[in-house]
PDB file of C-alpha atoms in Angstrom:
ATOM      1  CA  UNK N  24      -8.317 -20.518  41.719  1.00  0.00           C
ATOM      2  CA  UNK N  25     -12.069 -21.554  42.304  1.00  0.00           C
ATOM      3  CA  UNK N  26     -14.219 -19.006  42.785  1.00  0.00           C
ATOM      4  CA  UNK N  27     -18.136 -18.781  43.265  1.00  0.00           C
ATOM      5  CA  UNK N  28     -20.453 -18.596  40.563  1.00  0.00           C
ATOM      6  CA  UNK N  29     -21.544 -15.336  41.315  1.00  0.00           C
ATOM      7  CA  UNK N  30     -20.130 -13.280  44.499  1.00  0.00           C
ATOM      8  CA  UNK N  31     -22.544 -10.359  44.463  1.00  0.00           C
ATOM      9  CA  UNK N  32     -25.675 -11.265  42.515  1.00  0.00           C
ATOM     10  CA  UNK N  33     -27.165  -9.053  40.129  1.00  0.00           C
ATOM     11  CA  UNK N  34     -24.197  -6.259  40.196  1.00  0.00           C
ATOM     12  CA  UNK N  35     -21.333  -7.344  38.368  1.00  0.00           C
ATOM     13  CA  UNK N  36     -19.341  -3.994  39.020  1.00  0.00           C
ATOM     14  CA  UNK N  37     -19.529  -5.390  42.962  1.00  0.00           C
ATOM     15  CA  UNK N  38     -18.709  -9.260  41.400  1.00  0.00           C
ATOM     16  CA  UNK N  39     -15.794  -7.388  39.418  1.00  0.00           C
ATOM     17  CA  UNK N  40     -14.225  -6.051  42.645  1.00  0.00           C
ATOM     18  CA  UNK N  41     -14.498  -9.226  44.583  1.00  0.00           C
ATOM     19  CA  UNK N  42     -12.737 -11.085  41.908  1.00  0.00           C
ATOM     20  CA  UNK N  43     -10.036  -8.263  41.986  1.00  0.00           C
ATOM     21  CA  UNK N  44      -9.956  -8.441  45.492  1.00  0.00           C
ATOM     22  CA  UNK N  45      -9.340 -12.328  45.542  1.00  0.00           C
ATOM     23  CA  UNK N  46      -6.869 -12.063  42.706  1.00  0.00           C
ATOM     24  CA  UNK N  47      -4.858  -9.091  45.054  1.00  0.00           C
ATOM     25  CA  UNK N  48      -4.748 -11.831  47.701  1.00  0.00           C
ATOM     26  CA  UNK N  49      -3.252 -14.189  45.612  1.00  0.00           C
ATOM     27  CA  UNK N  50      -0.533 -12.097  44.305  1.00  0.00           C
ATOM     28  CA  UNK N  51       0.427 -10.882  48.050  1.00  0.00           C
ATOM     29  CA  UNK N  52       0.761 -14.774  49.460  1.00  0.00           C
ATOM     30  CA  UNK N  53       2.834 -15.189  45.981  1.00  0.00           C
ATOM     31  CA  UNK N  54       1.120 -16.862  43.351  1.00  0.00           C
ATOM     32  CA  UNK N  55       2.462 -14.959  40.237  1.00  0.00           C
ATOM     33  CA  UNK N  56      -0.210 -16.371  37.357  1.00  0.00           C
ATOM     34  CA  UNK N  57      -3.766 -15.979  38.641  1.00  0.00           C
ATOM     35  CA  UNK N  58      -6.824 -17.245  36.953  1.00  0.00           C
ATOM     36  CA  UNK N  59     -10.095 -18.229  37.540  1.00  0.00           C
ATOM     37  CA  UNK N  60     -12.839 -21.274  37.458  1.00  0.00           C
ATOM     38  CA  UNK N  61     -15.876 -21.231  38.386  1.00  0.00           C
ATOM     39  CA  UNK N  62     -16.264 -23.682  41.566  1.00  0.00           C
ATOM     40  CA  UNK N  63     -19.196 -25.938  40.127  1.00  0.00           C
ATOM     41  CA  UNK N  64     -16.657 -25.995  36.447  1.00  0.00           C
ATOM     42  CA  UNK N  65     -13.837 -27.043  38.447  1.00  0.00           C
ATOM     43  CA  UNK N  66     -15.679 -29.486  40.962  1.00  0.00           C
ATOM     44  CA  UNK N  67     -17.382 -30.593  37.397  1.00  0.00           C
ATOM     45  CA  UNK N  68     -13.579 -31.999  35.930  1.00  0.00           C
ATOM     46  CA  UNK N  69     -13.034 -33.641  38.742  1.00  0.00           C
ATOM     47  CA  UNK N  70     -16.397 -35.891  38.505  1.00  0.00           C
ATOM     48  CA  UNK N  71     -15.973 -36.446  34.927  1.00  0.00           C
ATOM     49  CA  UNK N  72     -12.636 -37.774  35.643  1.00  0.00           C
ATOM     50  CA  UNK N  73     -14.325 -40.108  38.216  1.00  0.00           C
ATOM     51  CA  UNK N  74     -17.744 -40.361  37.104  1.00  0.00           C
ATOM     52  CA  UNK N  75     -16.480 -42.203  33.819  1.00  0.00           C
ATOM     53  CA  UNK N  76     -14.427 -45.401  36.217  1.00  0.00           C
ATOM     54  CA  UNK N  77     -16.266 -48.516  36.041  1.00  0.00           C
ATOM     55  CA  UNK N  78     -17.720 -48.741  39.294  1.00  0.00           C
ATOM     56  CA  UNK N  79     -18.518 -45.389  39.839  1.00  0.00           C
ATOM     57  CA  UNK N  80     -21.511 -44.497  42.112  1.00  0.00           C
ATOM     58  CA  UNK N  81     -24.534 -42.818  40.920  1.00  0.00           C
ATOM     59  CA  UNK N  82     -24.134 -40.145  42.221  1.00  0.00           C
ATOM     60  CA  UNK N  83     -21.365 -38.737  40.915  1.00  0.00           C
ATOM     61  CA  UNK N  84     -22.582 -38.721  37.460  1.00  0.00           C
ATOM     62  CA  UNK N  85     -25.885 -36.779  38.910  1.00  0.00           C
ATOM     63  CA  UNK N  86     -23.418 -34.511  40.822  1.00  0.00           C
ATOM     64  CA  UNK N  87     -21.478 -33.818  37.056  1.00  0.00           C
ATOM     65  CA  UNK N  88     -24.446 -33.484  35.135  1.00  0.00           C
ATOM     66  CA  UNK N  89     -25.361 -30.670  38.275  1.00  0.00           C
ATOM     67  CA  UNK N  90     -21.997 -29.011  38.488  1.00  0.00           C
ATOM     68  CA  UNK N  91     -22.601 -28.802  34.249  1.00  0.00           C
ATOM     69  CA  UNK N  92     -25.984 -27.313  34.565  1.00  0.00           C
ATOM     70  CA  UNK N  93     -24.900 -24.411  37.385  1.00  0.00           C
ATOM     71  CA  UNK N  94     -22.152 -23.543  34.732  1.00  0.00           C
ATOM     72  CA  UNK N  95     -24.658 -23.412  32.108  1.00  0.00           C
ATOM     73  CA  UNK N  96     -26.881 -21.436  34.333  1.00  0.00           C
ATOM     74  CA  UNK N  97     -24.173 -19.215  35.258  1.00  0.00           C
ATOM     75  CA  UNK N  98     -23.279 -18.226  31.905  1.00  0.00           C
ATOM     76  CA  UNK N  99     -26.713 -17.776  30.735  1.00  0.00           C
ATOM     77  CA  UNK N 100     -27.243 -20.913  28.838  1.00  0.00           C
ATOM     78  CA  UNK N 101     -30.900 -21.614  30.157  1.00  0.00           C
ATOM     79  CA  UNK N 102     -31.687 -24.307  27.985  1.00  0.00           C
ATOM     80  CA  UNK N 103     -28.371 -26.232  27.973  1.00  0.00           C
ATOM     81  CA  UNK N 104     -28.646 -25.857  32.015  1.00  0.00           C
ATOM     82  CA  UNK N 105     -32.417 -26.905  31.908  1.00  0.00           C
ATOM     83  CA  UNK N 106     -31.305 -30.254  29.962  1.00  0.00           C
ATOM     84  CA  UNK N 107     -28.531 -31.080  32.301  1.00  0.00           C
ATOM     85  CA  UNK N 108     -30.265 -30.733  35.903  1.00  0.00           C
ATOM     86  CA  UNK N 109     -33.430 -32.415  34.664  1.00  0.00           C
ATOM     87  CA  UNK N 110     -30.304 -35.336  33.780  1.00  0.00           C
ATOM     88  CA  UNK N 111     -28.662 -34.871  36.859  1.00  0.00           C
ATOM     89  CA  UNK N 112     -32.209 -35.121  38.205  1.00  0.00           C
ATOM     90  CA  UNK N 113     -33.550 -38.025  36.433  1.00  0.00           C
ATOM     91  CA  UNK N 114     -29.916 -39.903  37.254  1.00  0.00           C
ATOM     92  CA  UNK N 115     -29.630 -39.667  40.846  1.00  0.00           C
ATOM     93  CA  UNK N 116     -34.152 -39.460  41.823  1.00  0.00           C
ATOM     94  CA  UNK N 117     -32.764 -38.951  45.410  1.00  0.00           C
ATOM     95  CA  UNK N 118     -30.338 -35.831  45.071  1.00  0.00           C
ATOM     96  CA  UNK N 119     -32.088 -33.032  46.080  1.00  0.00           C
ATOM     97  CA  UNK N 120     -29.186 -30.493  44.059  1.00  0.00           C
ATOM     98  CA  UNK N 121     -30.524 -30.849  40.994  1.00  0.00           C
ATOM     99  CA  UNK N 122     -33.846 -29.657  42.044  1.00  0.00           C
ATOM    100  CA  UNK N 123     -32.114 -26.474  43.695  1.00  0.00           C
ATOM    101  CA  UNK N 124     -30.483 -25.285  40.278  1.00  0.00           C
ATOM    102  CA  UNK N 125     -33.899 -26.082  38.795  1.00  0.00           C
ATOM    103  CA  UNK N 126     -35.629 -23.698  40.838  1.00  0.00           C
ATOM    104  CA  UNK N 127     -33.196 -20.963  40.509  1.00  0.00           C
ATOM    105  CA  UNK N 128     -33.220 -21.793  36.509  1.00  0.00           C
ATOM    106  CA  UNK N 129     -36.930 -21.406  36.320  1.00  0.00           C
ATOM    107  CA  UNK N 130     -37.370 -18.466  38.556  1.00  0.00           C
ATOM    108  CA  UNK N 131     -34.570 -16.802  36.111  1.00  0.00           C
ATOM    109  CA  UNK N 132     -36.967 -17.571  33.572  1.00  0.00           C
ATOM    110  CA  UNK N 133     -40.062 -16.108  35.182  1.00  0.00           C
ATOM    111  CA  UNK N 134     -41.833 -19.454  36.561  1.00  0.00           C
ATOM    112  CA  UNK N 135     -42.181 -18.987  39.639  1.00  0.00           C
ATOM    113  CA  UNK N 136     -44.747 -21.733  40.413  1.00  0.00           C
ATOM    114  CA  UNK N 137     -42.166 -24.409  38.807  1.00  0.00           C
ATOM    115  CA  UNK N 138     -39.729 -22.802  40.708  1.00  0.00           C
ATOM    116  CA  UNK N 139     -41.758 -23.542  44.075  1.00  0.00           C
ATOM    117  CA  UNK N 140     -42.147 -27.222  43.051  1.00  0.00           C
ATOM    118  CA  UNK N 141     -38.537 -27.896  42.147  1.00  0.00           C
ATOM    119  CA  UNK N 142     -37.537 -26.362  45.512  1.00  0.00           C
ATOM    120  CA  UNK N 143     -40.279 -28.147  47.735  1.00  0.00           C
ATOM    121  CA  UNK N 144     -39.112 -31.494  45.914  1.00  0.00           C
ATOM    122  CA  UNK N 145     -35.546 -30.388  47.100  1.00  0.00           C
ATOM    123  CA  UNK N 146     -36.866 -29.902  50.289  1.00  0.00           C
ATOM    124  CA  UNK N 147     -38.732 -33.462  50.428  1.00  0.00           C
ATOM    125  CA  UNK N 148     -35.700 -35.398  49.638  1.00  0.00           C
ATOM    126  CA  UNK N 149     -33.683 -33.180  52.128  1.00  0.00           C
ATOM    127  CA  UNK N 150     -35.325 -31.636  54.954  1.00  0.00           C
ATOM    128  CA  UNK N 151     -32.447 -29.494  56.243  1.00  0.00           C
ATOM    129  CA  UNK N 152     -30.921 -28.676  53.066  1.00  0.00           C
ATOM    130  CA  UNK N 153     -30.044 -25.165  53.364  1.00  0.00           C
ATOM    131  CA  UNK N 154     -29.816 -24.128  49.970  1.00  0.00           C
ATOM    132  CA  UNK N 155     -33.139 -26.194  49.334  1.00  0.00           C
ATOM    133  CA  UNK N 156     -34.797 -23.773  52.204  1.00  0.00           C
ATOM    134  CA  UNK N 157     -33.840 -20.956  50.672  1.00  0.00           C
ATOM    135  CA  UNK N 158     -34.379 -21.792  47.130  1.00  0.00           C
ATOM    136  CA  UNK N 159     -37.821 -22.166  47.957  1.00  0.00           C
ATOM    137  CA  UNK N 160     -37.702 -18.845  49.418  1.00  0.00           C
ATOM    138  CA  UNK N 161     -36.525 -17.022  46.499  1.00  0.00           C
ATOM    139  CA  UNK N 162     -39.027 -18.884  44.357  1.00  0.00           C
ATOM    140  CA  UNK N 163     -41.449 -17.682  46.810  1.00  0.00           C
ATOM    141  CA  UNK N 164     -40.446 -14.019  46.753  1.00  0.00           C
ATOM    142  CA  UNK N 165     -40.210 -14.404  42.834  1.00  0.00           C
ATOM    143  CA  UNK N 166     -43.643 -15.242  43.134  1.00  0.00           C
ATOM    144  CA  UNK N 167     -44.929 -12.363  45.178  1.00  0.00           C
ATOM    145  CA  UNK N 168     -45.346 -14.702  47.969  1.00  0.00           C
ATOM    146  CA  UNK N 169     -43.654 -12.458  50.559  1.00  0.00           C
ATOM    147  CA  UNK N 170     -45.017 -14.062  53.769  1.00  0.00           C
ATOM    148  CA  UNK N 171     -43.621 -17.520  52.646  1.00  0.00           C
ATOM    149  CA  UNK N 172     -41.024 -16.424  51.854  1.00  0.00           C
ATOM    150  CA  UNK N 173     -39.618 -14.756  54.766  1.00  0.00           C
ATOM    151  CA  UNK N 174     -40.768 -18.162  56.354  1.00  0.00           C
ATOM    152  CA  UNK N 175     -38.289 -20.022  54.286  1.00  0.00           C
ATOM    153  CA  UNK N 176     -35.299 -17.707  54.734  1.00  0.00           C
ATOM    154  CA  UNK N 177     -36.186 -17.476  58.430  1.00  0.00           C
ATOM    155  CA  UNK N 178     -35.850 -21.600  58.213  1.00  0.00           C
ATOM    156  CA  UNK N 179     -32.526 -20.862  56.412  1.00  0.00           C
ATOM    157  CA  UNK N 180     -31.028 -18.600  58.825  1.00  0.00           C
ATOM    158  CA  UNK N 181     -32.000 -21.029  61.618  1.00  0.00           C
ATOM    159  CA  UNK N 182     -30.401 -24.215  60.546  1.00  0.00           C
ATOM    160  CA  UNK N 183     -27.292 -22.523  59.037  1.00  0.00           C
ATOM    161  CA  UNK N 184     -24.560 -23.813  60.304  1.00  0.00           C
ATOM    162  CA  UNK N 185     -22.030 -20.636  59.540  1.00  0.00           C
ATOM    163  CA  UNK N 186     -22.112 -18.131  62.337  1.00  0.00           C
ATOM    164  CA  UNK N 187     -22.530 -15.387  59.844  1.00  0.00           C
ATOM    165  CA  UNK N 188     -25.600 -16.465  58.246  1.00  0.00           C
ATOM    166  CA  UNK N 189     -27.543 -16.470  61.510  1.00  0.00           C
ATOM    167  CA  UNK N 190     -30.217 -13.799  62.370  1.00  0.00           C
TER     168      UNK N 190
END
């Protein structure tokens, strides 16, 4: 089964029990053998299946090189996941993703003024980008920049489209 790269950040004991939680589910509806990917690993095999066709568009090769970097990030490979956004970056200059898993790379390793950058070019190549809006706010916050932000989440929250997420 996919799941997210982190369900609870920064507790794993709470990350632990989601995961038990989802596998629980699984088992109820049936599924007997129950195992886990991350959801940027999994969405990663199925670009490198397609990103390697002749033909293939950009993009998907930037969205690989992405899903490859988030794993790396996830699993605390900062340089490996540094090398492969900047790719993903450099491959696609009009995918904002890239730029998001920059900024959370670099505010994991305390550059908070990078991290700004990478999420304000995020934001320039798409506006309404949630995840852009509020990567900028945690590189904000990570850089003592309260005031901007709570502007940024507040932007979040307002063009989220879940109901959940809305203030």
């Amino acid at each position: 089964l996919g799941r997210p790269v982190f369900f609870v950040d920064d507790d794993a004991a709470r990350d632990a029990q989601a995961q038990a939680a989802l596998a629980a589910a699984a088992h109820a509806v049936g599924f007997e053998d129950v195992s886990f990917q991350y959801e940027p690993i999994a969405a990663a095999f199925d670009f490198e299946r397609a990103a390697h066709q002749a033909g293939a568009p950009t993009r998907w090769m930037a969205a690989h090189l992405h899903c490859i970097g988030m794993r790396d990030l996830a699993h605390g490979k900062l340089d490996a996941a540094e090398r492969s956004l900047r790719a993903a970056a450099a491959h696609d200059a009009a995918f904002a993703l890239p730029h998001v898993g920059l900024s959370a790379l670099l505010v994991r390793q305390g550059k908070p003024d990078d991290a700004i950058r990478a999420a304000q070019t995020a934001q320039s190549l798409a506006p309404d980008l949630v995840v852009a809006i509020a990567a900028a706010g945690r590189a904000y916050a990570a850089a003592g920049r309260n005031t901007d932000a709570i502007e940024q989440f507040r932007r979040a929250l307002a063009k989220s489209p879940g109901p959940g997420l809305r203030a």
